[in-house]
Coordinates of C-alpha atoms and ligand atoms in Angstrom, one line a residue:
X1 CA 0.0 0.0 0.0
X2 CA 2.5 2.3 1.0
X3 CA 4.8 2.0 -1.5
X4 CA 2.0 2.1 -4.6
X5 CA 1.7 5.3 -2.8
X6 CA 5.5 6.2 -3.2
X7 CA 5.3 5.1 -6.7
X8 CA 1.8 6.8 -7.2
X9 CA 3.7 10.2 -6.1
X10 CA 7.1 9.8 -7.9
X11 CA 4.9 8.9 -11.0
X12 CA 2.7 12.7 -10.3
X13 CA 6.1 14.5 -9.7
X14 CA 7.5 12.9 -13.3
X15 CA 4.5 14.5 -15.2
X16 CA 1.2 13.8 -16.1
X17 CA -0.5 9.6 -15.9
X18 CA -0.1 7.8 -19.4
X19 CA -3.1 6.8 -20.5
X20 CA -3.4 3.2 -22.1
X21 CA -5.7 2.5 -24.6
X22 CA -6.5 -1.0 -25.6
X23 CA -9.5 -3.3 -26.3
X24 CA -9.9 -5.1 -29.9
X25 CA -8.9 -4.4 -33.2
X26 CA -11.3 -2.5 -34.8
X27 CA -12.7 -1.4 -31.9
X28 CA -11.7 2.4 -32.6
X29 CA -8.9 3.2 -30.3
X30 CA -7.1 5.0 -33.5
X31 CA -10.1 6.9 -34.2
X32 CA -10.9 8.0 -31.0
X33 CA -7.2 8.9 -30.0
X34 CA -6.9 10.2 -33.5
X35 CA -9.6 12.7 -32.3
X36 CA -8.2 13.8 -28.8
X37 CA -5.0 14.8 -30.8
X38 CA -6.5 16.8 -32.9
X39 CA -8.4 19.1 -30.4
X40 CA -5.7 18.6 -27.5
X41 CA -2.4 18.8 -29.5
X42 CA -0.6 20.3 -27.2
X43 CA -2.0 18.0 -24.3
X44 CA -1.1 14.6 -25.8
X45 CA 1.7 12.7 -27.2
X46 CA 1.6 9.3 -29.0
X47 CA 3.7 6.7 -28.6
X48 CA 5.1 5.4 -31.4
X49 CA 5.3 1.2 -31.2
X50 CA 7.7 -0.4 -33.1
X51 CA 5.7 -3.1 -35.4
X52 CA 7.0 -6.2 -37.9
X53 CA 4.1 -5.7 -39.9
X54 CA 3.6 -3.7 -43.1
X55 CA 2.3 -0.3 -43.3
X56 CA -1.5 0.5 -44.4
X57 CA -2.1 2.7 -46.7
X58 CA -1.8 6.5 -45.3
X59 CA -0.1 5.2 -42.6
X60 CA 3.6 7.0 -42.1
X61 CA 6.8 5.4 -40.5
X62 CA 7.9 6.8 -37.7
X63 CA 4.1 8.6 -36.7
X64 CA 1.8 5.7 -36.7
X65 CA 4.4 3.3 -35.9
X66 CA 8.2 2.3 -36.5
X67 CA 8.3 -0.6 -38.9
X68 CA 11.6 -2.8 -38.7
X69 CA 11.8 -6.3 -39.8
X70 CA 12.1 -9.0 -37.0
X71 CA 15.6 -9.0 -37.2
X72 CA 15.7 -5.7 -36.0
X73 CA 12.9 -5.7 -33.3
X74 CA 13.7 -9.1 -32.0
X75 CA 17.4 -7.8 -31.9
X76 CA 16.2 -4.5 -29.8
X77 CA 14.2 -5.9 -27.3
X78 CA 17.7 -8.4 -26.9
X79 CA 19.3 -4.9 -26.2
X80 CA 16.7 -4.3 -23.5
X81 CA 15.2 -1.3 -25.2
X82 CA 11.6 -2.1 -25.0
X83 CA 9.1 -1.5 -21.9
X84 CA 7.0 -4.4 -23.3
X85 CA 6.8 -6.9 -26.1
X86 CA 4.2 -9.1 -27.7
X87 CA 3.2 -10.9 -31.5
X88 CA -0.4 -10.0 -32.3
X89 CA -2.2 -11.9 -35.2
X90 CA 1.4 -12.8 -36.3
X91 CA 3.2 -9.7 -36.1
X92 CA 5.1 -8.7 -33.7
X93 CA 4.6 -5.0 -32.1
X94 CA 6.4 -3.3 -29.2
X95 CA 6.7 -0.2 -26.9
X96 CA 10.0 1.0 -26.8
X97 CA 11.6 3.0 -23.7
X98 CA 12.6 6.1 -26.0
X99 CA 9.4 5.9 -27.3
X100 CA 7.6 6.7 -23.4
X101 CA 10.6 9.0 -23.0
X102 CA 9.9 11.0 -26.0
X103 CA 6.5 12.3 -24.8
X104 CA 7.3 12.8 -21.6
X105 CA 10.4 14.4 -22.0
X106 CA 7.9 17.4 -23.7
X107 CA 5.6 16.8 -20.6
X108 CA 2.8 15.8 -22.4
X109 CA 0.4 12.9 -22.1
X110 CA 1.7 9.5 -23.6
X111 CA -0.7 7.8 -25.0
X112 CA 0.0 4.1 -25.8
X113 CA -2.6 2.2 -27.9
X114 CA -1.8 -1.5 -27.1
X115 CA -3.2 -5.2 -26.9
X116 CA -3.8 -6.9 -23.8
X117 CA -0.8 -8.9 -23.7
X118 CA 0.7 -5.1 -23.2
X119 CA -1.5 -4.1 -20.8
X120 CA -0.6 -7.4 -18.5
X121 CA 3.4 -6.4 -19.1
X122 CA 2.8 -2.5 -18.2
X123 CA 0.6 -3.3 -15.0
X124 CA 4.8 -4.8 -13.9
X125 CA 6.2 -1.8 -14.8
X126 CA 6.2 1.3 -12.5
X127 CA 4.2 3.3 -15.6
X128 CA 1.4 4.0 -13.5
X129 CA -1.1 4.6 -16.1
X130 CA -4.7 4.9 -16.2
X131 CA -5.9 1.8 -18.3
X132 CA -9.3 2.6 -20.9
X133 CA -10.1 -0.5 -22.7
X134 CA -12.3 0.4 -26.0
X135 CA -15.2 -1.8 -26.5
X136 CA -17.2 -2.9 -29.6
X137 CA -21.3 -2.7 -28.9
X138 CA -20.9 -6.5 -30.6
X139 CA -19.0 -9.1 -32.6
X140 CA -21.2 -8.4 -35.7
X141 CA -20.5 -4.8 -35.4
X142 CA -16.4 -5.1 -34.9
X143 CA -16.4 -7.8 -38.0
X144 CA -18.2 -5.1 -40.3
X145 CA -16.1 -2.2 -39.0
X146 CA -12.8 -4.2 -39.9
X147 CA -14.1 -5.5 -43.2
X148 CA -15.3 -2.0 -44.2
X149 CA -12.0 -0.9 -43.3
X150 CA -10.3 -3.0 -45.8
X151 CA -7.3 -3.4 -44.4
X152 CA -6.9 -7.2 -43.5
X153 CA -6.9 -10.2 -45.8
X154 CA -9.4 -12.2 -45.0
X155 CA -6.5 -14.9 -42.9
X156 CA -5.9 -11.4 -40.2
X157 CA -9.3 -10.7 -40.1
X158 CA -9.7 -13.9 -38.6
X159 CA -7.0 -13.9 -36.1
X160 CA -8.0 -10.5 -35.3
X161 CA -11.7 -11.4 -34.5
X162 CA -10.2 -14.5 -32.3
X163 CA -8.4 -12.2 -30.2
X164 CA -11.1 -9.8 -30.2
X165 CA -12.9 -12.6 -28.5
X166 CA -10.3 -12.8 -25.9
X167 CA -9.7 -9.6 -25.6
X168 CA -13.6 -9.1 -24.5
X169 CA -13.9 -11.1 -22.0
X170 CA -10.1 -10.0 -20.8
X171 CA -11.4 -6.3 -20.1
X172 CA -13.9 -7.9 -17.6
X173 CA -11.5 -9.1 -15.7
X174 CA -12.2 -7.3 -12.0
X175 CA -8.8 -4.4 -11.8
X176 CA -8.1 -4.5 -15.3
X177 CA -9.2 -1.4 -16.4
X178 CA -10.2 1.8 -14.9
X179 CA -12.7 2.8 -17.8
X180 CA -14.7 0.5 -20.1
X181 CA -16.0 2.4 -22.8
X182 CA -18.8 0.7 -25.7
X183 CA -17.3 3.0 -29.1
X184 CA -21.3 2.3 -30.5
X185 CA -21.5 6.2 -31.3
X186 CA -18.3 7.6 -32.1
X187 CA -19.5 11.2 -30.7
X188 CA -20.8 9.3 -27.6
X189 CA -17.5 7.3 -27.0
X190 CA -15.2 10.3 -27.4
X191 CA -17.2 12.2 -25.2
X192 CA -16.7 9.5 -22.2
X193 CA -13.2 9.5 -23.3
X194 CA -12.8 13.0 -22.7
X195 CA -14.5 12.8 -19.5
X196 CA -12.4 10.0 -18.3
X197 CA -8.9 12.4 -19.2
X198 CA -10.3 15.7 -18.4
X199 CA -8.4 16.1 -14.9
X200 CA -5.0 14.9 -16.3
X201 CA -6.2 17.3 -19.6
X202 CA -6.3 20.4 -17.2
X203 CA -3.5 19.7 -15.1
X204 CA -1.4 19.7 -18.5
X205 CA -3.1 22.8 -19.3
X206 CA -2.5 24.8 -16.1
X207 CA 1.6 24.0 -16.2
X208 CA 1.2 25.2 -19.9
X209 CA 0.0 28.6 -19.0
X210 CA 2.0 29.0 -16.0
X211 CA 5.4 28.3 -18.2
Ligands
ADP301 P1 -8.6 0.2 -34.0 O1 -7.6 1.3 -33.9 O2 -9.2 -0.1 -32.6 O3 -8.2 -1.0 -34.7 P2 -10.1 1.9 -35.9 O4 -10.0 3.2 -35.2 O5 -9.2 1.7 -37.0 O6 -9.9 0.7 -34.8 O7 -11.6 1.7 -36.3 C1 -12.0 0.6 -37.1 C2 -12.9 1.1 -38.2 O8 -14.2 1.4 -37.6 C3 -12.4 2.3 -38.9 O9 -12.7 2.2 -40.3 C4 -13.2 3.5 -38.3 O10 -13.4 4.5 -39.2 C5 -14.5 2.8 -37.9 N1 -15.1 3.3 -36.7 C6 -14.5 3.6 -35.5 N2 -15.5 4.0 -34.6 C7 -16.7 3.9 -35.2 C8 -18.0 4.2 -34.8 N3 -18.3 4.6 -33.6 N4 -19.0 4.0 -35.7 C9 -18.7 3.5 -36.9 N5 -17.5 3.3 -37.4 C10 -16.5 3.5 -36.5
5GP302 P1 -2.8 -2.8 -35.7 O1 -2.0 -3.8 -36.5 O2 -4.2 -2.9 -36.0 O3 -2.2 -1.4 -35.8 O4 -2.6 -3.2 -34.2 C1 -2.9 -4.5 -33.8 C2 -2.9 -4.6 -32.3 O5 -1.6 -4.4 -31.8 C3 -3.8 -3.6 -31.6 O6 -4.5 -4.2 -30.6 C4 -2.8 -2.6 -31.0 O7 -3.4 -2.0 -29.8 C5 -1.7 -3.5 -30.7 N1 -0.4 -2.8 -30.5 C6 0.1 -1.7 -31.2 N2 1.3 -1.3 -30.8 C7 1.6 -2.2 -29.7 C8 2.7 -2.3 -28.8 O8 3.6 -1.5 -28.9 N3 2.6 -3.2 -27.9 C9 1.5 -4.1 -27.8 N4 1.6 -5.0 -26.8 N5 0.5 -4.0 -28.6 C10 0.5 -3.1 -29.6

């Protein structure tokens, strides 16, 4: 008790909380963090994972993620530069120390958008983040989301629906997470979001003006 309260305050004098966003893919954790980073710019800061997989379309190396080959990655996280690790649907993503460090060297939110595997590997960290998991309303509606999104052959679209499965009943687990927000309306779900973050966004704020 006490000393989650040491780490608790050493975490507050560091900066502001990360904020960990997981929950399926497809659920809309890009969209909705997509969102809070364009109205609070100066509040939040992505972390950028490093990720074996290809790039979509749009999507921008060293922004949306660092794409290596496993060669690389596997020989980084040898080096002991990543906070956590883990192969989704055959690929394997990671959060990198610098990449934590980056944001909160500019003493802005990090924001980390990962799977549950991460979230399990952060909670043995001293991190200290507050954990949203992003929900579909259903199965049927997280299949059409990723299919409309055309981004997946048909083989990850399956894996990713498996772990979606996984990942659902995962974010009931009692502790998990702090939030559990249902993206059914996107204006509904970013408003919660928003809700959930606005303390952390004002304390941000308030060191801005006062600097
Ligand atoms: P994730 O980052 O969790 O994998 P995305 O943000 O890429 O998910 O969202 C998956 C797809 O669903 C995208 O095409 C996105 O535009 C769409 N989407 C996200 N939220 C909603 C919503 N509330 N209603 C309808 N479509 C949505
Ligand atoms: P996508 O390929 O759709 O961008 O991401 C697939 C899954 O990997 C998502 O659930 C996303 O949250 C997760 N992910 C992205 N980056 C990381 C990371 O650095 N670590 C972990 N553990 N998961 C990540």
């Amino acid at each position: 008790m006490f000393m989650r309260y040491i780490s608790r305050l050493y975490s507050a004098m560091a900066g502001p909380r990360p904020v960990v966003l997981s929950g399926p893919s497809g659920a809309g954790k890009s969209t909705l963090l997509k969102k809070l980073m364009k109205e609070y710019d100066s509040v939040f800061g992505f972390s950028v994972s490093h990720t074996t997989r290809n790039p979509r379309p749009g999507e921008e190396n060293g922004k949306d993620y660092h794409y290596v080959t496993r060669e690389v990655m596997q020989a980084r996280i040898d080096n002991g530069e990543f906070i956590e690790n883990a192969v989704f649907s055959g690929n394997m993503y990671g959060t990198s120390k610098a990449a934590v460090q980056d944001v909160q060297a500019k003493n802005l939110i990090c924001i980390l958008d990962i799977d549950m595997q991460g979230v399990r590997n952060i909670k043995r960290t001293d991190l200290s983040p507050i954990y949203i998991s992003i929900q579909p309303p259903s199965m049927a509606v997280l299949e059409k989301r990723l299919r409309d999104r055309k981004t997946e052959s048909e083989e990850s679209l399956q894996k990713r629906l498996h772990a979606a499965k996984v990942d659902m009943e995962f974010s009931k687990e009692p502790g998990m997470f702090d939030v559990i927000i249902i993206n059914e309306d996107l204006e509904d779900a970013y408003g919660k979001l928003k809700e959930t973050l606005i303390e952390e966004i004002n304390k941000v704020k308030k060191v801005g003006m006062s600097s």
